[in-house]
């Protein structure tokens, strides 16, 4: 857990809805050092990022990771 950089966000049914990165959290609070207002995950999570399924080829996954400069590519729709 000490090297965790991405938190995946799911709905009450366990479906993927987005992600929050440690960079987002750090950037949010670094730019608001005097603002003590708390925020919700919903306010900063990435909802429209790419995902793949378990049937996605590794070549396609690598292409998405490179094109979007990702450190995490969620795999969704696993039965």
PDB file of N, CA, C and O in Angstrom:
ATOM      1  N   UNK A   1       0.809  -1.210   0.000  1.00  0.00           N
ATOM      2  CA  UNK A   1       0.000   0.000   0.000  1.00  0.00           C
ATOM      3  C   UNK A   1       0.844   1.262   0.000  1.00  0.00           C
ATOM      4  O   UNK A   1       0.369   2.325  -0.352  1.00  0.00           O
ATOM      5  N   UNK A   2       2.088   1.180   0.410  1.00  0.00           N
ATOM      6  CA  UNK A   2       2.880   2.397   0.533  1.00  0.00           C
ATOM      7  C   UNK A   2       3.183   3.054  -0.812  1.00  0.00           C
ATOM      8  O   UNK A   2       3.435   4.231  -0.877  1.00  0.00           O
ATOM      9  N   UNK A   3       3.166   2.309  -1.902  1.00  0.00           N
ATOM     10  CA  UNK A   3       3.450   2.857  -3.222  1.00  0.00           C
ATOM     11  C   UNK A   3       2.192   3.026  -4.073  1.00  0.00           C
ATOM     12  O   UNK A   3       2.275   3.113  -5.290  1.00  0.00           O
ATOM     13  N   UNK A   4       1.050   3.075  -3.441  1.00  0.00           N
ATOM     14  CA  UNK A   4      -0.214   3.199  -4.154  1.00  0.00           C
ATOM     15  C   UNK A   4      -0.347   4.597  -4.754  1.00  0.00           C
ATOM     16  O   UNK A   4      -0.253   5.592  -4.049  1.00  0.00           O
ATOM     17  N   UNK A   5      -0.544   4.671  -6.072  1.00  0.00           N
ATOM     18  CA  UNK A   5      -0.650   5.956  -6.760  1.00  0.00           C
ATOM     19  C   UNK A   5      -2.039   6.233  -7.317  1.00  0.00           C
ATOM     20  O   UNK A   5      -2.332   7.359  -7.682  1.00  0.00           O
ATOM     21  N   UNK A   6      -2.862   5.198  -7.427  1.00  0.00           N
ATOM     22  CA  UNK A   6      -4.181   5.347  -8.038  1.00  0.00           C
ATOM     23  C   UNK A   6      -5.217   4.625  -7.190  1.00  0.00           C
ATOM     24  O   UNK A   6      -5.002   3.496  -6.758  1.00  0.00           O
ATOM     25  N   UNK A   7      -6.337   5.308  -6.955  1.00  0.00           N
ATOM     26  CA  UNK A   7      -7.474   4.687  -6.285  1.00  0.00           C
ATOM     27  C   UNK A   7      -8.600   4.571  -7.299  1.00  0.00           C
ATOM     28  O   UNK A   7      -8.998   5.561  -7.913  1.00  0.00           O
ATOM     29  N   UNK A   8      -9.103   3.356  -7.502  1.00  0.00           N
ATOM     30  CA  UNK A   8     -10.225   3.162  -8.393  1.00  0.00           C
ATOM     31  C   UNK A   8     -11.512   3.422  -7.625  1.00  0.00           C
ATOM     32  O   UNK A   8     -11.642   3.043  -6.459  1.00  0.00           O
ATOM     33  N   UNK A   9     -12.468   4.051  -8.283  1.00  0.00           N
ATOM     34  CA  UNK A   9     -13.739   4.400  -7.656  1.00  0.00           C
ATOM     35  C   UNK A   9     -14.827   3.530  -8.284  1.00  0.00           C
ATOM     36  O   UNK A   9     -14.909   3.415  -9.508  1.00  0.00           O
ATOM     37  N   UNK A  10     -15.644   2.911  -7.441  1.00  0.00           N
ATOM     38  CA  UNK A  10     -16.727   2.077  -7.953  1.00  0.00           C
ATOM     39  C   UNK A  10     -18.056   2.519  -7.378  1.00  0.00           C
ATOM     40  O   UNK A  10     -18.108   3.191  -6.343  1.00  0.00           O
ATOM     41  N   UNK A  11     -19.134   2.132  -8.059  1.00  0.00           N
ATOM     42  CA  UNK A  11     -20.473   2.453  -7.564  1.00  0.00           C
ATOM     43  C   UNK A  11     -20.909   1.393  -6.561  1.00  0.00           C
ATOM     44  O   UNK A  11     -20.156   0.452  -6.272  1.00  0.00           O
ATOM     45  N   UNK A  12     -22.120   1.510  -6.046  1.00  0.00           N
ATOM     46  CA  UNK A  12     -22.593   0.584  -5.016  1.00  0.00           C
ATOM     47  C   UNK A  12     -22.712  -0.846  -5.533  1.00  0.00           C
ATOM     48  O   UNK A  12     -22.713  -1.790  -4.744  1.00  0.00           O
ATOM     49  N   UNK A  13     -22.811  -1.008  -6.848  1.00  0.00           N
ATOM     50  CA  UNK A  13     -22.902  -2.343  -7.430  1.00  0.00           C
ATOM     51  C   UNK A  13     -21.528  -2.928  -7.766  1.00  0.00           C
ATOM     52  O   UNK A  13     -21.432  -4.024  -8.306  1.00  0.00           O
ATOM     53  N   UNK A  14     -20.477  -2.192  -7.463  1.00  0.00           N
ATOM     54  CA  UNK A  14     -19.131  -2.668  -7.726  1.00  0.00           C
ATOM     55  C   UNK A  14     -18.627  -2.346  -9.122  1.00  0.00           C
ATOM     56  O   UNK A  14     -17.561  -2.800  -9.517  1.00  0.00           O
ATOM     57  N   UNK A  15     -19.374  -1.540  -9.869  1.00  0.00           N
ATOM     58  CA  UNK A  15     -18.948  -1.149 -11.209  1.00  0.00           C
ATOM     59  C   UNK A  15     -17.991   0.025 -11.170  1.00  0.00           C
ATOM     60  O   UNK A  15     -18.101   0.913 -10.330  1.00  0.00           O
ATOM     61  N   UNK A  16     -17.077   0.034 -12.102  1.00  0.00           N
ATOM     62  CA  UNK A  16     -16.072   1.089 -12.186  1.00  0.00           C
ATOM     63  C   UNK A  16     -16.717   2.402 -12.630  1.00  0.00           C
ATOM     64  O   UNK A  16     -17.480   2.437 -13.590  1.00  0.00           O
ATOM     65  N   UNK A  17     -16.404   3.492 -11.923  1.00  0.00           N
ATOM     66  CA  UNK A  17     -16.915   4.812 -12.318  1.00  0.00           C
ATOM     67  C   UNK A  17     -15.808   5.835 -12.517  1.00  0.00           C
ATOM     68  O   UNK A  17     -16.031   6.889 -13.100  1.00  0.00           O
ATOM     69  N   UNK A  18     -14.598   5.570 -12.048  1.00  0.00           N
ATOM     70  CA  UNK A  18     -13.519   6.527 -12.234  1.00  0.00           C
ATOM     71  C   UNK A  18     -12.313   6.192 -11.389  1.00  0.00           C
ATOM     72  O   UNK A  18     -12.235   5.134 -10.778  1.00  0.00           O
ATOM     73  N   UNK A  19     -11.358   7.148 -11.370  1.00  0.00           N
ATOM     74  CA  UNK A  19     -10.150   6.957 -10.573  1.00  0.00           C
ATOM     75  C   UNK A  19      -9.665   8.295 -10.030  1.00  0.00           C
ATOM     76  O   UNK A  19      -9.982   9.350 -10.575  1.00  0.00           O
ATOM     77  N   UNK A  20      -8.926   8.211  -8.950  1.00  0.00           N
ATOM     78  CA  UNK A  20      -8.279   9.377  -8.353  1.00  0.00           C
ATOM     79  C   UNK A  20      -6.803   9.029  -8.212  1.00  0.00           C
ATOM     80  O   UNK A  20      -6.455   7.970  -7.696  1.00  0.00           O
ATOM     81  N   UNK A  21      -5.950   9.930  -8.677  1.00  0.00           N
ATOM     82  CA  UNK A  21      -4.515   9.683  -8.567  1.00  0.00           C
ATOM     83  C   UNK A  21      -3.931  10.466  -7.394  1.00  0.00           C
ATOM     84  O   UNK A  21      -4.476  11.484  -6.978  1.00  0.00           O
ATOM     85  N   UNK A  22      -2.822   9.986  -6.907  1.00  0.00           N
ATOM     86  CA  UNK A  22      -2.153  10.704  -5.824  1.00  0.00           C
ATOM     87  C   UNK A  22      -1.712  12.084  -6.310  1.00  0.00           C
ATOM     88  O   UNK A  22      -1.742  13.047  -5.553  1.00  0.00           O
ATOM     89  N   UNK A  23      -1.353  12.198  -7.584  1.00  0.00           N
ATOM     90  CA  UNK A  23      -0.966  13.498  -8.145  1.00  0.00           C
ATOM     91  C   UNK A  23      -2.121  14.488  -8.092  1.00  0.00           C
ATOM     92  O   UNK A  23      -1.923  15.664  -7.799  1.00  0.00           O
ATOM     93  N   UNK A  24      -3.330  14.020  -8.387  1.00  0.00           N
ATOM     94  CA  UNK A  24      -4.497  14.901  -8.320  1.00  0.00           C
ATOM     95  C   UNK A  24      -4.696  15.434  -6.908  1.00  0.00           C
ATOM     96  O   UNK A  24      -4.959  16.622  -6.724  1.00  0.00           O
ATOM     97  N   UNK A  25      -4.596  14.545  -5.940  1.00  0.00           N
ATOM     98  CA  UNK A  25      -4.784  14.965  -4.552  1.00  0.00           C
ATOM     99  C   UNK A  25      -3.705  15.960  -4.133  1.00  0.00           C
ATOM    100  O   UNK A  25      -4.005  16.996  -3.538  1.00  0.00           O
ATOM    101  N   UNK A  26      -2.459  15.646  -4.437  1.00  0.00           N
ATOM    102  CA  UNK A  26      -1.370  16.548  -4.076  1.00  0.00           C
ATOM    103  C   UNK A  26      -1.506  17.898  -4.772  1.00  0.00           C
ATOM    104  O   UNK A  26      -1.329  18.945  -4.147  1.00  0.00           O
ATOM    105  N   UNK A  27      -1.825  17.898  -6.054  1.00  0.00           N
ATOM    106  CA  UNK A  27      -2.000  19.152  -6.788  1.00  0.00           C
ATOM    107  C   UNK A  27      -3.157  19.970  -6.242  1.00  0.00           C
ATOM    108  O   UNK A  27      -3.068  21.192  -6.114  1.00  0.00           O
ATOM    109  N   UNK A  28      -4.243  19.300  -5.912  1.00  0.00           N
ATOM    110  CA  UNK A  28      -5.399  20.014  -5.371  1.00  0.00           C
ATOM    111  C   UNK A  28      -5.032  20.748  -4.089  1.00  0.00           C
ATOM    112  O   UNK A  28      -5.290  21.939  -3.949  1.00  0.00           O
ATOM    113  N   UNK A  29      -4.422  20.030  -3.174  1.00  0.00           N
ATOM    114  CA  UNK A  29      -4.119  20.651  -1.889  1.00  0.00           C
ATOM    115  C   UNK A  29      -2.908  21.587  -1.947  1.00  0.00           C
ATOM    116  O   UNK A  29      -2.836  22.550  -1.193  1.00  0.00           O
ATOM    117  N   UNK A  30      -1.978  21.343  -2.845  1.00  0.00           N
ATOM    118  CA  UNK A  30      -0.819  22.228  -2.974  1.00  0.00           C
ATOM    119  C   UNK A  30      -1.229  23.607  -3.487  1.00  0.00           C
ATOM    120  O   UNK A  30      -0.614  24.609  -3.148  1.00  0.00           O
ATOM    121  N   UNK A  31      -2.268  23.654  -4.306  1.00  0.00           N
ATOM    122  CA  UNK A  31      -2.718  24.938  -4.846  1.00  0.00           C
ATOM    123  C   UNK A  31      -3.720  25.621  -3.924  1.00  0.00           C
ATOM    124  O   UNK A  31      -4.140  26.739  -4.197  1.00  0.00           O
ATOM    125  N   UNK A  32      -4.077  24.957  -2.845  1.00  0.00           N
ATOM    126  CA  UNK A  32      -5.065  25.521  -1.921  1.00  0.00           C
ATOM    127  C   UNK A  32      -4.582  25.389  -0.477  1.00  0.00           C
ATOM    128  O   UNK A  32      -5.308  24.939   0.390  1.00  0.00           O
ATOM    129  N   UNK A  33      -3.344  25.771  -0.229  1.00  0.00           N
ATOM    130  CA  UNK A  33      -2.743  25.582   1.087  1.00  0.00           C
ATOM    131  C   UNK A  33      -3.499  26.292   2.206  1.00  0.00           C
ATOM    132  O   UNK A  33      -3.534  25.822   3.328  1.00  0.00           O
ATOM    133  N   UNK A  34      -4.113  27.413   1.907  1.00  0.00           N
ATOM    134  CA  UNK A  34      -4.832  28.144   2.948  1.00  0.00           C
ATOM    135  C   UNK A  34      -6.306  27.784   2.993  1.00  0.00           C
ATOM    136  O   UNK A  34      -7.002  28.156   3.926  1.00  0.00           O
ATOM    137  N   UNK A  35      -6.784  27.059   1.989  1.00  0.00           N
ATOM    138  CA  UNK A  35      -8.196  26.651   1.932  1.00  0.00           C
ATOM    139  C   UNK A  35      -8.351  25.337   2.684  1.00  0.00           C
ATOM    140  O   UNK A  35      -7.835  24.315   2.280  1.00  0.00           O
ATOM    141  N   UNK A  36      -9.063  25.350   3.768  1.00  0.00           N
ATOM    142  CA  UNK A  36      -9.258  24.148   4.581  1.00  0.00           C
ATOM    143  C   UNK A  36     -10.535  23.393   4.220  1.00  0.00           C
ATOM    144  O   UNK A  36     -10.925  22.453   4.896  1.00  0.00           O
ATOM    145  N   UNK A  37     -11.192  23.802   3.119  1.00  0.00           N
ATOM    146  CA  UNK A  37     -12.416  23.156   2.692  1.00  0.00           C
ATOM    147  C   UNK A  37     -12.110  21.744   2.196  1.00  0.00           C
ATOM    148  O   UNK A  37     -11.217  21.547   1.379  1.00  0.00           O
ATOM    149  N   UNK A  38     -12.850  20.797   2.699  1.00  0.00           N
ATOM    150  CA  UNK A  38     -12.674  19.421   2.262  1.00  0.00           C
ATOM    151  C   UNK A  38     -13.375  19.236   0.915  1.00  0.00           C
ATOM    152  O   UNK A  38     -14.331  19.937   0.602  1.00  0.00           O
ATOM    153  N   UNK A  39     -12.910  18.311   0.124  1.00  0.00           N
ATOM    154  CA  UNK A  39     -13.527  18.018  -1.159  1.00  0.00           C
ATOM    155  C   UNK A  39     -13.953  16.560  -1.178  1.00  0.00           C
ATOM    156  O   UNK A  39     -13.513  15.759  -0.348  1.00  0.00           O
ATOM    157  N   UNK A  40     -14.801  16.229  -2.122  1.00  0.00           N
ATOM    158  CA  UNK A  40     -15.218  14.838  -2.274  1.00  0.00           C
ATOM    159  C   UNK A  40     -14.432  14.208  -3.416  1.00  0.00           C
ATOM    160  O   UNK A  40     -13.905  14.903  -4.289  1.00  0.00           O
ATOM    161  N   UNK A  41     -14.372  12.905  -3.409  1.00  0.00           N
ATOM    162  CA  UNK A  41     -13.718  12.174  -4.486  1.00  0.00           C
ATOM    163  C   UNK A  41     -14.391  12.510  -5.819  1.00  0.00           C
ATOM    164  O   UNK A  41     -13.729  12.700  -6.842  1.00  0.00           O
ATOM    165  N   UNK A  42     -15.711  12.624  -5.795  1.00  0.00           N
ATOM    166  CA  UNK A  42     -16.473  12.921  -7.011  1.00  0.00           C
ATOM    167  C   UNK A  42     -16.009  14.216  -7.683  1.00  0.00           C
ATOM    168  O   UNK A  42     -16.035  14.330  -8.905  1.00  0.00           O
ATOM    169  N   UNK A  43     -15.560  15.169  -6.886  1.00  0.00           N
ATOM    170  CA  UNK A  43     -15.145  16.464  -7.420  1.00  0.00           C
ATOM    171  C   UNK A  43     -13.825  16.401  -8.198  1.00  0.00           C
ATOM    172  O   UNK A  43     -13.587  17.245  -9.057  1.00  0.00           O
ATOM    173  N   UNK A  44     -12.973  15.443  -7.905  1.00  0.00           N
ATOM    174  CA  UNK A  44     -11.674  15.414  -8.565  1.00  0.00           C
ATOM    175  C   UNK A  44     -11.392  14.137  -9.351  1.00  0.00           C
ATOM    176  O   UNK A  44     -10.384  14.056 -10.036  1.00  0.00           O
ATOM    177  N   UNK A  45     -12.279  13.146  -9.278  1.00  0.00           N
ATOM    178  CA  UNK A  45     -11.975  11.889  -9.960  1.00  0.00           C
ATOM    179  C   UNK A  45     -12.065  12.030 -11.477  1.00  0.00           C
ATOM    180  O   UNK A  45     -12.788  12.878 -12.002  1.00  0.00           O
ATOM    181  N   UNK A  46     -11.298  11.203 -12.146  1.00  0.00           N
ATOM    182  CA  UNK A  46     -11.313  11.124 -13.603  1.00  0.00           C
ATOM    183  C   UNK A  46     -12.390  10.118 -13.984  1.00  0.00           C
ATOM    184  O   UNK A  46     -12.301   8.947 -13.620  1.00  0.00           O
ATOM    185  N   UNK A  47     -13.409  10.589 -14.688  1.00  0.00           N
ATOM    186  CA  UNK A  47     -14.531   9.712 -15.036  1.00  0.00           C
ATOM    187  C   UNK A  47     -14.481   9.215 -16.474  1.00  0.00           C
ATOM    188  O   UNK A  47     -15.120   8.234 -16.804  1.00  0.00           O
ATOM    189  N   UNK A  48     -13.751   9.910 -17.308  1.00  0.00           N
ATOM    190  CA  UNK A  48     -13.788   9.581 -18.732  1.00  0.00           C
ATOM    191  C   UNK A  48     -12.479   9.009 -19.251  1.00  0.00           C
ATOM    192  O   UNK A  48     -12.207   9.041 -20.444  1.00  0.00           O
ATOM    193  N   UNK A  49     -11.681   8.462 -18.379  1.00  0.00           N
ATOM    194  CA  UNK A  49     -10.417   7.866 -18.801  1.00  0.00           C
ATOM    195  C   UNK A  49     -10.638   6.523 -19.477  1.00  0.00           C
ATOM    196  O   UNK A  49     -11.689   5.902 -19.330  1.00  0.00           O
ATOM    197  N   UNK A  50      -9.651   6.079 -20.222  1.00  0.00           N
ATOM    198  CA  UNK A  50      -9.786   4.805 -20.929  1.00  0.00           C
ATOM    199  C   UNK A  50      -9.798   3.614 -19.988  1.00  0.00           C
ATOM    200  O   UNK A  50      -9.205   3.652 -18.906  1.00  0.00           O
ATOM    201  N   UNK A  51     -10.488   2.580 -20.417  1.00  0.00           N
ATOM    202  CA  UNK A  51     -10.528   1.300 -19.712  1.00  0.00           C
ATOM    203  C   UNK A  51     -10.393   0.195 -20.757  1.00  0.00           C
ATOM    204  O   UNK A  51     -10.539   0.436 -21.949  1.00  0.00           O
ATOM    205  N   UNK A  52     -10.137  -0.997 -20.302  1.00  0.00           N
ATOM    206  CA  UNK A  52     -10.102  -2.165 -21.173  1.00  0.00           C
ATOM    207  C   UNK A  52     -10.901  -3.281 -20.524  1.00  0.00           C
ATOM    208  O   UNK A  52     -11.265  -3.192 -19.349  1.00  0.00           O
ATOM    209  N   UNK A  53     -11.163  -4.330 -21.292  1.00  0.00           N
ATOM    210  CA  UNK A  53     -11.797  -5.528 -20.748  1.00  0.00           C
ATOM    211  C   UNK A  53     -10.749  -6.625 -20.674  1.00  0.00           C
ATOM    212  O   UNK A  53      -9.637  -6.489 -21.205  1.00  0.00           O
ATOM    213  N   UNK A  54     -11.118  -7.724 -20.093  1.00  0.00           N
ATOM    214  CA  UNK A  54     -10.172  -8.842 -19.976  1.00  0.00           C
ATOM    215  C   UNK A  54      -9.811  -9.430 -21.337  1.00  0.00           C
ATOM    216  O   UNK A  54      -8.804 -10.127 -21.470  1.00  0.00           O
ATOM    217  N   UNK A  55     -10.607  -9.136 -22.350  1.00  0.00           N
ATOM    218  CA  UNK A  55     -10.343  -9.648 -23.694  1.00  0.00           C
ATOM    219  C   UNK A  55      -9.518  -8.693 -24.554  1.00  0.00           C
ATOM    220  O   UNK A  55      -9.191  -9.007 -25.699  1.00  0.00           O
ATOM    221  N   UNK A  56      -9.163  -7.530 -24.026  1.00  0.00           N
ATOM    222  CA  UNK A  56      -8.348  -6.570 -24.760  1.00  0.00           C
ATOM    223  C   UNK A  56      -6.943  -7.132 -24.927  1.00  0.00           C
ATOM    224  O   UNK A  56      -6.372  -7.680 -23.980  1.00  0.00           O
ATOM    225  N   UNK A  57      -6.394  -6.986 -26.128  1.00  0.00           N
ATOM    226  CA  UNK A  57      -5.035  -7.492 -26.352  1.00  0.00           C
ATOM    227  C   UNK A  57      -4.039  -6.622 -25.595  1.00  0.00           C
ATOM    228  O   UNK A  57      -4.280  -5.440 -25.331  1.00  0.00           O
ATOM    229  N   UNK A  58      -2.920  -7.213 -25.261  1.00  0.00           N
ATOM    230  CA  UNK A  58      -1.884  -6.458 -24.557  1.00  0.00           C
ATOM    231  C   UNK A  58      -1.328  -5.339 -25.437  1.00  0.00           C
ATOM    232  O   UNK A  58      -0.978  -4.275 -24.935  1.00  0.00           O
ATOM    233  N   UNK A  59      -1.291  -5.553 -26.745  1.00  0.00           N
ATOM    234  CA  UNK A  59      -0.815  -4.515 -27.656  1.00  0.00           C
ATOM    235  C   UNK A  59      -1.752  -3.313 -27.606  1.00  0.00           C
ATOM    236  O   UNK A  59      -1.307  -2.158 -27.555  1.00  0.00           O
ATOM    237  N   UNK A  60      -3.065  -3.559 -27.610  1.00  0.00           N
ATOM    238  CA  UNK A  60      -4.038  -2.466 -27.507  1.00  0.00           C
ATOM    239  C   UNK A  60      -3.891  -1.745 -26.172  1.00  0.00           C
ATOM    240  O   UNK A  60      -3.985  -0.517 -26.106  1.00  0.00           O
ATOM    241  N   UNK A  61      -3.692  -2.499 -25.090  1.00  0.00           N
ATOM    242  CA  UNK A  61      -3.535  -1.895 -23.760  1.00  0.00           C
ATOM    243  C   UNK A  61      -2.305  -1.003 -23.719  1.00  0.00           C
ATOM    244  O   UNK A  61      -2.347   0.124 -23.211  1.00  0.00           O
ATOM    245  N   UNK A  62      -1.195  -1.486 -24.269  1.00  0.00           N
ATOM    246  CA  UNK A  62       0.030  -0.686 -24.301  1.00  0.00           C
ATOM    247  C   UNK A  62      -0.185   0.587 -25.113  1.00  0.00           C
ATOM    248  O   UNK A  62       0.266   1.669 -24.733  1.00  0.00           O
ATOM    249  N   UNK A  63      -0.890   0.466 -26.229  1.00  0.00           N
ATOM    250  CA  UNK A  63      -1.186   1.635 -27.062  1.00  0.00           C
ATOM    251  C   UNK A  63      -1.964   2.688 -26.259  1.00  0.00           C
ATOM    252  O   UNK A  63      -1.641   3.874 -26.300  1.00  0.00           O
ATOM    253  N   UNK A  64      -2.978   2.259 -25.508  1.00  0.00           N
ATOM    254  CA  UNK A  64      -3.763   3.190 -24.680  1.00  0.00           C
ATOM    255  C   UNK A  64      -2.902   3.830 -23.593  1.00  0.00           C
ATOM    256  O   UNK A  64      -3.000   5.030 -23.336  1.00  0.00           O
ATOM    257  N   UNK A  65      -2.077   3.027 -22.959  1.00  0.00           N
ATOM    258  CA  UNK A  65      -1.210   3.538 -21.891  1.00  0.00           C
ATOM    259  C   UNK A  65      -0.276   4.618 -22.440  1.00  0.00           C
ATOM    260  O   UNK A  65      -0.106   5.678 -21.844  1.00  0.00           O
ATOM    261  N   UNK A  66       0.305   4.356 -23.592  1.00  0.00           N
ATOM    262  CA  UNK A  66       1.229   5.334 -24.194  1.00  0.00           C
ATOM    263  C   UNK A  66       0.495   6.577 -24.689  1.00  0.00           C
ATOM    264  O   UNK A  66       0.955   7.692 -24.472  1.00  0.00           O
ATOM    265  N   UNK A  67      -0.634   6.376 -25.379  1.00  0.00           N
ATOM    266  CA  UNK A  67      -1.362   7.516 -25.954  1.00  0.00           C
ATOM    267  C   UNK A  67      -1.875   8.461 -24.879  1.00  0.00           C
ATOM    268  O   UNK A  67      -1.876   9.670 -25.044  1.00  0.00           O
ATOM    269  N   UNK A  68      -2.309   7.902 -23.758  1.00  0.00           N
ATOM    270  CA  UNK A  68      -2.893   8.713 -22.685  1.00  0.00           C
ATOM    271  C   UNK A  68      -1.919   8.968 -21.537  1.00  0.00           C
ATOM    272  O   UNK A  68      -2.312   9.534 -20.515  1.00  0.00           O
ATOM    273  N   UNK A  69      -0.670   8.511 -21.677  1.00  0.00           N
ATOM    274  CA  UNK A  69       0.351   8.708 -20.649  1.00  0.00           C
ATOM    275  C   UNK A  69      -0.131   8.221 -19.276  1.00  0.00           C
ATOM    276  O   UNK A  69      -0.103   8.962 -18.291  1.00  0.00           O
ATOM    277  N   UNK A  70      -0.571   6.994 -19.226  1.00  0.00           N
ATOM    278  CA  UNK A  70      -1.168   6.426 -18.019  1.00  0.00           C
ATOM    279  C   UNK A  70      -0.163   5.647 -17.184  1.00  0.00           C
ATOM    280  O   UNK A  70       0.786   5.073 -17.707  1.00  0.00           O
ATOM    281  N   UNK A  71      -0.423   5.615 -15.893  1.00  0.00           N
ATOM    282  CA  UNK A  71       0.319   4.719 -15.011  1.00  0.00           C
ATOM    283  C   UNK A  71      -0.578   3.574 -14.562  1.00  0.00           C
ATOM    284  O   UNK A  71      -0.140   2.637 -13.913  1.00  0.00           O
ATOM    285  N   UNK A  72      -1.862   3.679 -14.912  1.00  0.00           N
ATOM    286  CA  UNK A  72      -2.854   2.680 -14.509  1.00  0.00           C
ATOM    287  C   UNK A  72      -3.897   2.586 -15.618  1.00  0.00           C
ATOM    288  O   UNK A  72      -4.370   3.602 -16.120  1.00  0.00           O
ATOM    289  N   UNK A  73      -4.265   1.382 -15.998  1.00  0.00           N
ATOM    290  CA  UNK A  73      -5.304   1.163 -16.990  1.00  0.00           C
ATOM    291  C   UNK A  73      -6.305   0.184 -16.406  1.00  0.00           C
ATOM    292  O   UNK A  73      -6.050  -1.016 -16.347  1.00  0.00           O
ATOM    293  N   UNK A  74      -7.463   0.677 -15.947  1.00  0.00           N
ATOM    294  CA  UNK A  74      -8.445  -0.201 -15.310  1.00  0.00           C
ATOM    295  C   UNK A  74      -8.999  -1.266 -16.263  1.00  0.00           C
ATOM    296  O   UNK A  74      -9.307  -0.972 -17.413  1.00  0.00           O
ATOM    297  N   UNK A  75      -9.097  -2.481 -15.762  1.00  0.00           N
ATOM    298  CA  UNK A  75      -9.725  -3.579 -16.484  1.00  0.00           C
ATOM    299  C   UNK A  75     -11.118  -3.737 -15.895  1.00  0.00           C
ATOM    300  O   UNK A  75     -11.268  -3.987 -14.699  1.00  0.00           O
ATOM    301  N   UNK A  76     -12.133  -3.574 -16.736  1.00  0.00           N
ATOM    302  CA  UNK A  76     -13.517  -3.592 -16.259  1.00  0.00           C
ATOM    303  C   UNK A  76     -14.310  -4.693 -16.953  1.00  0.00           C
ATOM    304  O   UNK A  76     -13.886  -5.236 -17.968  1.00  0.00           O
ATOM    305  N   UNK A  77     -15.463  -4.993 -16.393  1.00  0.00           N
ATOM    306  CA  UNK A  77     -16.373  -5.946 -17.015  1.00  0.00           C
ATOM    307  C   UNK A  77     -16.002  -7.399 -16.808  1.00  0.00           C
ATOM    308  O   UNK A  77     -16.422  -8.253 -17.556  1.00  0.00           O
ATOM    309  N   UNK A  78     -15.208  -7.682 -15.786  1.00  0.00           N
ATOM    310  CA  UNK A  78     -14.827  -9.067 -15.509  1.00  0.00           C
ATOM    311  C   UNK A  78     -15.986  -9.765 -14.803  1.00  0.00           C
ATOM    312  O   UNK A  78     -16.528  -9.258 -13.827  1.00  0.00           O
ATOM    313  N   UNK A  79     -16.351 -10.923 -15.323  1.00  0.00           N
ATOM    314  CA  UNK A  79     -17.490 -11.665 -14.753  1.00  0.00           C
ATOM    315  C   UNK A  79     -17.070 -12.464 -13.546  1.00  0.00           C
ATOM    316  O   UNK A  79     -15.988 -12.837 -13.363  1.00  0.00           O
TER     317      UNK A  79
END
